[in-house]
Amino acid sequence: MSHQPDDSVQRISTSLQHTALAHPTRQRLLFALSGGPSTISRLAARLGVNKGSVSHHLGALREAGLIQEAGTRQVRGGTEKYYRRTAERLVVAQPRPEGTAALFGAVAQELERSPVGHLLTLRHIRLSPAKAARLAKALAELVDGAEEEPEGEPVHGLLVTLYQQAGT
């Protein structure tokens, strides 16, 4: 069983992919699978969701080509299937409102289940287009440059967005 996705980046472009991403539980399953392959039972326990729901949502993600089977393991009660992401990162060139809403819903659910305090800040500031571009570049570099700790350390979620308010 391989622990690394086949490709590092997957571009989201099809209607089926967008539809699959338009549900918070599916987003959370993708978050959970970013750490490596897992089973329905483990995913259900990690997300606090029943196994039937996890199985249903994994089916939608698999049909959209966002996850794939990653081998099986014999256990006392039979065979467990492992699932993994098909890519380490997803790039959504043209986000759809329902996918963005699901992403924020998934993050809200993750924050609610976090065992430690978290940082959540929203600030509205006036920036020239040039300053906004510099800030976006600096934030992207900060996120992309974050050094990952070895296996066994807690996983932290990081969501960064910079947007211009409509009508300004």
Tab-separated table of N, CA, C and O in Angstrom, residues 56-144:
chain	number	residue	atom	x	y	z
A	56	HIS	N	-20.849	6.712	1.907
A	56	HIS	CA	-21.571	7.437	0.859
A	56	HIS	C	-20.709	8.563	0.277
A	56	HIS	O	-20.587	8.704	-0.942
A	57	HIS	N	-20.115	9.368	1.140
A	57	HIS	CA	-19.320	10.517	0.671
A	57	HIS	C	-18.021	10.077	-0.010
A	57	HIS	O	-17.580	10.709	-0.970
A	58	LEU	N	-17.423	8.985	0.470
A	58	LEU	CA	-16.239	8.456	-0.216
A	58	LEU	C	-16.604	8.016	-1.630
A	58	LEU	O	-15.822	8.203	-2.564
A	59	GLY	N	-17.789	7.456	-1.788
A	59	GLY	CA	-18.248	7.045	-3.117
A	59	GLY	C	-18.325	8.221	-4.074
A	59	GLY	O	-17.908	8.132	-5.236
A	60	ALA	N	-18.864	9.338	-3.587
A	60	ALA	CA	-18.956	10.538	-4.428
A	60	ALA	C	-17.571	11.073	-4.773
A	60	ALA	O	-17.311	11.481	-5.913
A	61	LEU	N	-16.660	11.055	-3.815
A	61	LEU	CA	-15.294	11.527	-4.073
A	61	LEU	C	-14.566	10.598	-5.049
A	61	LEU	O	-13.817	11.048	-5.908
A	62	ARG	N	-14.823	9.305	-4.912
A	62	ARG	CA	-14.182	8.330	-5.819
A	62	ARG	C	-14.713	8.479	-7.237
A	62	ARG	O	-13.955	8.462	-8.206
A	63	GLU	N	-16.019	8.642	-7.366
A	63	GLU	CA	-16.640	8.821	-8.678
A	63	GLU	C	-16.098	10.079	-9.373
A	63	GLU	O	-15.952	10.109	-10.595
A	64	ALA	N	-15.764	11.104	-8.594
A	64	ALA	CA	-15.235	12.351	-9.149
A	64	ALA	C	-13.724	12.280	-9.404
A	64	ALA	O	-13.132	13.238	-9.901
A	65	GLY	N	-13.112	11.141	-9.041
A	65	GLY	CA	-11.671	10.978	-9.273
A	65	GLY	C	-10.795	11.698	-8.271
A	65	GLY	O	-9.612	11.935	-8.525
A	66	LEU	N	-11.341	12.037	-7.093
A	66	LEU	CA	-10.569	12.762	-6.080
A	66	LEU	C	-9.906	11.834	-5.068
A	66	LEU	O	-8.955	12.229	-4.392
A	67	ILE	N	-10.429	10.618	-4.960
A	67	ILE	CA	-9.806	9.593	-4.116
A	67	ILE	C	-9.818	8.281	-4.882
A	67	ILE	O	-10.510	8.147	-5.890
A	68	GLN	N	-9.048	7.330	-4.371
A	68	GLN	CA	-9.006	5.995	-4.982
A	68	GLN	C	-8.740	4.966	-3.899
A	68	GLN	O	-8.307	5.308	-2.794
A	69	GLU	N	-9.016	3.723	-4.223
A	69	GLU	CA	-8.702	2.647	-3.285
A	69	GLU	C	-7.194	2.524	-3.186
A	69	GLU	O	-6.473	2.725	-4.158
A	70	ALA	N	-6.747	2.174	-1.977
A	70	ALA	CA	-5.301	2.097	-1.742
A	70	ALA	C	-4.934	0.782	-1.072
A	70	ALA	O	-4.070	0.734	-0.212
A	71	GLY	N	-5.615	-0.285	-1.442
A	71	GLY	CA	-5.270	-1.587	-0.898
A	71	GLY	C	-6.251	-2.036	0.164
A	71	GLY	O	-7.176	-1.311	0.541
A	72	THR	N	-6.037	-3.243	0.651
A	72	THR	CA	-6.897	-3.830	1.671
A	72	THR	C	-6.038	-4.458	2.751
A	72	THR	O	-4.831	-4.665	2.571
A	73	ARG	N	-6.697	-4.748	3.865
A	73	ARG	CA	-6.021	-5.417	4.969
A	73	ARG	C	-7.010	-6.377	5.602
A	73	ARG	O	-8.182	-6.042	5.786
A	74	GLN	N	-6.559	-7.580	5.900
A	74	GLN	CA	-7.411	-8.574	6.546
A	74	GLN	C	-7.512	-8.256	8.035
A	74	GLN	O	-6.503	-8.014	8.690
A	75	VAL	N	-8.739	-8.214	8.521
A	75	VAL	CA	-8.980	-8.019	9.948
A	75	VAL	C	-9.901	-9.129	10.421
A	75	VAL	O	-10.432	-9.887	9.610
A	76	ARG	N	-10.122	-9.199	11.714
A	76	ARG	CA	-10.935	-10.286	12.268
A	76	ARG	C	-12.288	-10.434	11.596
A	76	ARG	O	-12.712	-11.527	11.280
A	77	GLY	N	-12.978	-9.318	11.365
A	77	GLY	CA	-14.315	-9.390	10.804
A	77	GLY	C	-14.365	-9.439	9.294
A	77	GLY	O	-15.440	-9.405	8.713
A	78	GLY	N	-13.242	-9.474	8.621
A	78	GLY	CA	-13.234	-9.501	7.159
A	78	GLY	C	-12.096	-8.683	6.578
A	78	GLY	O	-10.978	-8.758	7.051
A	79	THR	N	-12.422	-7.894	5.565
A	79	THR	CA	-11.410	-7.110	4.858
A	79	THR	C	-11.719	-5.629	4.979
A	79	THR	O	-12.860	-5.214	4.784
A	80	GLU	N	-10.714	-4.848	5.327
A	80	GLU	CA	-10.857	-3.392	5.369
A	80	GLU	C	-10.229	-2.802	4.119
A	80	GLU	O	-9.111	-3.168	3.747
A	81	LYS	N	-10.951	-1.882	3.477
A	81	LYS	CA	-10.404	-1.166	2.326
A	81	LYS	C	-9.788	0.140	2.807
A	81	LYS	O	-10.337	0.806	3.672
A	82	TYR	N	-8.682	0.476	2.192
A	82	TYR	CA	-8.044	1.759	2.445
A	82	TYR	C	-8.311	2.674	1.260
A	82	TYR	O	-8.371	2.226	0.111
A	83	TYR	N	-8.459	3.951	1.553
A	83	TYR	CA	-8.678	4.975	0.531
A	83	TYR	C	-7.610	6.041	0.679
A	83	TYR	O	-7.116	6.286	1.785
A	84	ARG	N	-7.260	6.653	-0.447
A	84	ARG	CA	-6.284	7.748	-0.420
A	84	ARG	C	-6.688	8.802	-1.438
A	84	ARG	O	-7.468	8.542	-2.359
A	85	ARG	N	-6.129	9.975	-1.259
A	85	ARG	CA	-6.354	11.050	-2.218
A	85	ARG	C	-5.605	10.718	-3.500
A	85	ARG	O	-4.572	10.058	-3.464
A	86	THR	N	-6.104	11.192	-4.627
A	86	THR	CA	-5.401	10.964	-5.887
A	86	THR	C	-4.308	11.997	-6.098
A	86	THR	O	-3.452	11.816	-6.954
A	87	ALA	N	-4.323	13.081	-5.311
A	87	ALA	CA	-3.280	14.106	-5.403
A	87	ALA	C	-3.110	14.762	-4.040
A	87	ALA	O	-4.036	14.816	-3.230
A	88	GLU	N	-1.916	15.253	-3.801
A	88	GLU	CA	-1.615	15.916	-2.540
A	88	GLU	C	-2.372	17.240	-2.411
A	88	GLU	O	-2.869	17.587	-1.351
A	89	ARG	N	-2.447	17.983	-3.521
A	89	ARG	CA	-3.094	19.299	-3.500
A	89	ARG	C	-4.138	19.391	-4.598
A	89	ARG	O	-3.949	18.857	-5.681
A	90	LEU	N	-5.207	20.087	-4.288
A	90	LEU	CA	-6.243	20.364	-5.273
A	90	LEU	C	-6.153	21.834	-5.649
A	90	LEU	O	-6.012	22.689	-4.783
A	91	VAL	N	-6.241	22.125	-6.928
A	91	VAL	CA	-6.240	23.507	-7.405
A	91	VAL	C	-7.567	23.739	-8.111
A	91	VAL	O	-7.894	23.069	-9.082
A	92	VAL	N	-8.326	24.698	-7.578
A	92	VAL	CA	-9.623	25.041	-8.149
A	92	VAL	C	-9.458	26.395	-8.833
A	92	VAL	O	-9.482	27.436	-8.178
A	93	ALA	N	-9.255	26.370	-10.131
A	93	ALA	CA	-8.988	27.604	-10.873
A	93	ALA	C	-10.197	28.533	-10.864
A	93	ALA	O	-10.042	29.741	-10.761
A	94	GLN	N	-11.382	27.978	-10.977
A	94	GLN	CA	-12.607	28.784	-10.985
A	94	GLN	C	-13.557	28.258	-9.917
A	94	GLN	O	-14.460	27.470	-10.215
A	95	PRO	N	-13.330	28.697	-8.666
A	95	PRO	CA	-14.171	28.195	-7.575
A	95	PRO	C	-15.648	28.518	-7.797
A	95	PRO	O	-15.985	29.557	-8.361
A	96	ARG	N	-16.490	27.607	-7.355
A	96	ARG	CA	-17.935	27.817	-7.414
A	96	ARG	C	-18.418	28.130	-5.999
A	96	ARG	O	-17.877	27.606	-5.025
A	97	PRO	N	-19.452	28.973	-5.886
A	97	PRO	CA	-19.921	29.379	-4.547
A	97	PRO	C	-20.247	28.208	-3.622
A	97	PRO	O	-19.933	28.252	-2.435
A	98	GLU	N	-20.848	27.143	-4.169
A	98	GLU	CA	-21.223	26.016	-3.313
A	98	GLU	C	-20.001	25.272	-2.775
A	98	GLU	O	-20.012	24.764	-1.656
A	99	GLY	N	-18.930	25.217	-3.559
A	99	GLY	CA	-17.695	24.589	-3.086
A	99	GLY	C	-17.011	25.431	-2.025
A	99	GLY	O	-16.498	24.906	-1.029
A	100	THR	N	-17.015	26.743	-2.222
A	100	THR	CA	-16.419	27.645	-1.239
A	100	THR	C	-17.204	27.578	0.070
A	100	THR	O	-16.620	27.502	1.158
A	101	ALA	N	-18.529	27.585	-0.017
A	101	ALA	CA	-19.369	27.485	1.182
A	101	ALA	C	-19.106	26.169	1.919
A	101	ALA	O	-19.009	26.144	3.149
A	102	ALA	N	-18.961	25.081	1.178
A	102	ALA	CA	-18.689	23.776	1.796
A	102	ALA	C	-17.325	23.777	2.476
A	102	ALA	O	-17.163	23.213	3.557
A	103	LEU	N	-16.344	24.412	1.839
A	103	LEU	CA	-15.004	24.500	2.435
A	103	LEU	C	-15.065	25.237	3.764
A	103	LEU	O	-14.530	24.775	4.777
A	104	PHE	N	-15.742	26.391	3.783
A	104	PHE	CA	-15.845	27.145	5.030
A	104	PHE	C	-16.661	26.373	6.068
A	104	PHE	O	-16.349	26.408	7.257
A	105	GLY	N	-17.691	25.656	5.630
A	105	GLY	CA	-18.459	24.822	6.546
A	105	GLY	C	-17.607	23.713	7.143
A	105	GLY	O	-17.693	23.417	8.339
A	106	ALA	N	-16.760	23.110	6.315
A	106	ALA	CA	-15.865	22.046	6.786
A	106	ALA	C	-14.869	22.596	7.800
A	106	ALA	O	-14.611	21.971	8.837
A	107	VAL	N	-14.317	23.762	7.514
A	107	VAL	CA	-13.363	24.373	8.445
A	107	VAL	C	-14.061	24.699	9.764
A	107	VAL	O	-13.512	24.461	10.842
A	108	ALA	N	-15.298	25.204	9.706
A	108	ALA	CA	-16.050	25.502	10.929
A	108	ALA	C	-16.248	24.230	11.762
A	108	ALA	O	-16.100	24.256	12.993
A	109	GLN	N	-16.562	23.110	11.101
A	109	GLN	CA	-16.728	21.844	11.821
A	109	GLN	C	-15.407	21.392	12.437
A	109	GLN	O	-15.383	20.880	13.557
A	110	GLU	N	-14.315	21.581	11.708
A	110	GLU	CA	-12.996	21.213	12.227
A	110	GLU	C	-12.643	22.067	13.456
A	110	GLU	O	-12.113	21.546	14.434
A	111	LEU	N	-12.919	23.366	13.384
A	111	LEU	CA	-12.643	24.259	14.514
A	111	LEU	C	-13.427	23.815	15.750
A	111	LEU	O	-12.902	23.812	16.869
A	112	GLU	N	-14.676	23.420	15.547
A	112	GLU	CA	-15.532	22.985	16.642
A	112	GLU	C	-14.973	21.746	17.325
A	112	GLU	O	-15.107	21.569	18.531
A	113	ARG	N	-14.335	20.870	16.563
A	113	ARG	CA	-13.792	19.612	17.111
A	113	ARG	C	-12.333	19.716	17.551
A	113	ARG	O	-11.777	18.766	18.090
A	114	SER	N	-11.701	20.871	17.350
A	114	SER	CA	-10.290	21.023	17.699
A	114	SER	C	-10.082	20.848	19.207
A	114	SER	O	-10.805	21.451	20.005
A	115	PRO	N	-9.078	20.052	19.597
A	115	PRO	CA	-8.844	19.816	21.026
A	115	PRO	C	-8.125	20.986	21.718
A	115	PRO	O	-8.009	20.997	22.933
A	116	VAL	N	-7.642	21.939	20.953
A	116	VAL	CA	-6.938	23.094	21.529
A	116	VAL	C	-7.526	24.377	20.960
A	116	VAL	O	-8.271	24.361	19.979
A	117	GLY	N	-7.188	25.500	21.586
A	117	GLY	CA	-7.656	26.787	21.101
A	117	GLY	C	-7.155	27.049	19.692
A	117	GLY	O	-6.203	26.429	19.229
A	118	HIS	N	-7.807	27.974	19.004
A	118	HIS	CA	-7.422	28.257	17.636
A	118	HIS	C	-7.441	29.758	17.387
A	118	HIS	O	-8.028	30.521	18.142
A	119	LEU	N	-6.806	30.152	16.325
A	119	LEU	CA	-6.774	31.541	15.891
A	119	LEU	C	-7.790	31.713	14.773
A	119	LEU	O	-7.785	30.951	13.812
A	120	LEU	N	-8.671	32.675	14.923
A	120	LEU	CA	-9.641	32.992	13.879
A	120	LEU	C	-9.754	34.509	13.849
A	120	LEU	O	-10.232	35.120	14.796
A	121	THR	N	-9.264	35.103	12.791
A	121	THR	CA	-9.251	36.555	12.674
A	121	THR	C	-9.784	36.963	11.309
A	121	THR	O	-9.415	36.366	10.303
A	122	LEU	N	-10.652	37.957	11.304
A	122	LEU	CA	-11.105	38.563	10.061
A	122	LEU	C	-10.854	40.053	10.199
A	122	LEU	O	-11.283	40.669	11.165
A	123	ARG	N	-10.147	40.606	9.251
A	123	ARG	CA	-9.832	42.033	9.288
A	123	ARG	C	-10.095	42.620	7.911
A	123	ARG	O	-9.735	42.016	6.902
A	124	HIS	N	-10.713	43.771	7.876
A	124	HIS	CA	-10.941	44.481	6.622
A	124	HIS	C	-10.034	45.705	6.617
A	124	HIS	O	-10.114	46.536	7.524
A	125	ILE	N	-9.158	45.793	5.627
A	125	ILE	CA	-8.218	46.907	5.533
A	125	ILE	C	-8.207	47.464	4.116
A	125	ILE	O	-8.417	46.737	3.153
A	126	ARG	N	-7.940	48.745	4.023
A	126	ARG	CA	-7.838	49.391	2.708
A	126	ARG	C	-6.420	49.169	2.185
A	126	ARG	O	-5.451	49.480	2.860
A	127	LEU	N	-6.326	48.638	0.968
A	127	LEU	CA	-5.021	48.378	0.340
A	127	LEU	C	-5.099	48.781	-1.123
A	127	LEU	O	-6.096	48.517	-1.792
A	128	SER	N	-4.022	49.354	-1.617
A	128	SER	CA	-3.933	49.598	-3.055
A	128	SER	C	-3.793	48.245	-3.739
A	128	SER	O	-3.384	47.260	-3.100
A	129	PRO	N	-4.102	48.148	-5.030
A	129	PRO	CA	-3.912	46.870	-5.736
A	129	PRO	C	-2.480	46.345	-5.616
A	129	PRO	O	-2.282	45.142	-5.451
A	130	ALA	N	-1.491	47.234	-5.659
A	130	ALA	CA	-0.088	46.798	-5.556
A	130	ALA	C	0.203	46.223	-4.168
A	130	ALA	O	0.853	45.184	-4.041
A	131	LYS	N	-0.290	46.874	-3.111
A	131	LYS	CA	-0.073	46.368	-1.751
A	131	LYS	C	-0.825	45.055	-1.529
A	131	LYS	O	-0.328	44.161	-0.857
A	132	ALA	N	-2.027	44.963	-2.084
A	132	ALA	CA	-2.793	43.715	-1.957
A	132	ALA	C	-2.042	42.571	-2.637
A	132	ALA	O	-1.977	41.463	-2.099
A	133	ALA	N	-1.475	42.836	-3.798
A	133	ALA	CA	-0.709	41.807	-4.522
A	133	ALA	C	0.520	41.386	-3.711
A	133	ALA	O	0.844	40.199	-3.635
A	134	ARG	N	1.207	42.352	-3.099
A	134	ARG	CA	2.383	42.020	-2.274
A	134	ARG	C	1.987	41.199	-1.051
A	134	ARG	O	2.674	40.244	-0.683
A	135	LEU	N	0.892	41.585	-0.425
A	135	LEU	CA	0.429	40.842	0.745
A	135	LEU	C	0.035	39.413	0.351
A	135	LEU	O	0.381	38.455	1.042
A	136	ALA	N	-0.682	39.259	-0.760
A	136	ALA	CA	-1.072	37.924	-1.234
A	136	ALA	C	0.161	37.062	-1.486
A	136	ALA	O	0.203	35.889	-1.100
A	137	LYS	N	1.182	37.657	-2.099
A	137	LYS	CA	2.415	36.912	-2.384
A	137	LYS	C	3.107	36.508	-1.080
A	137	LYS	O	3.564	35.370	-0.931
A	138	ALA	N	3.179	37.431	-0.117
A	138	ALA	CA	3.834	37.133	1.163
A	138	ALA	C	3.082	36.039	1.920
A	138	ALA	O	3.701	35.140	2.506
A	139	LEU	N	1.747	36.090	1.916
A	139	LEU	CA	0.958	35.058	2.587
A	139	LEU	C	1.163	33.696	1.926
A	139	LEU	O	1.320	32.681	2.610
A	140	ALA	N	1.157	33.666	0.595
A	140	ALA	CA	1.378	32.408	-0.132
A	140	ALA	C	2.758	31.833	0.188
A	140	ALA	O	2.902	30.631	0.407
A	141	GLU	N	3.762	32.694	0.235
A	141	GLU	CA	5.120	32.229	0.556
A	141	GLU	C	5.198	31.695	1.979
A	141	GLU	O	5.860	30.693	2.248
A	142	LEU	N	4.507	32.360	2.904
A	142	LEU	CA	4.490	31.909	4.298
A	142	LEU	C	3.850	30.526	4.407
A	142	LEU	O	4.392	29.624	5.051
A	143	VAL	N	2.718	30.341	3.758
A	143	VAL	CA	2.016	29.053	3.809
A	143	VAL	C	2.837	27.970	3.109
A	143	VAL	O	3.052	26.888	3.655
A	144	ASP	N	3.294	28.249	1.893
A	144	ASP	CA	4.052	27.250	1.132
A	144	ASP	C	5.383	26.909	1.789
A	144	ASP	O	5.880	25.802	1.651
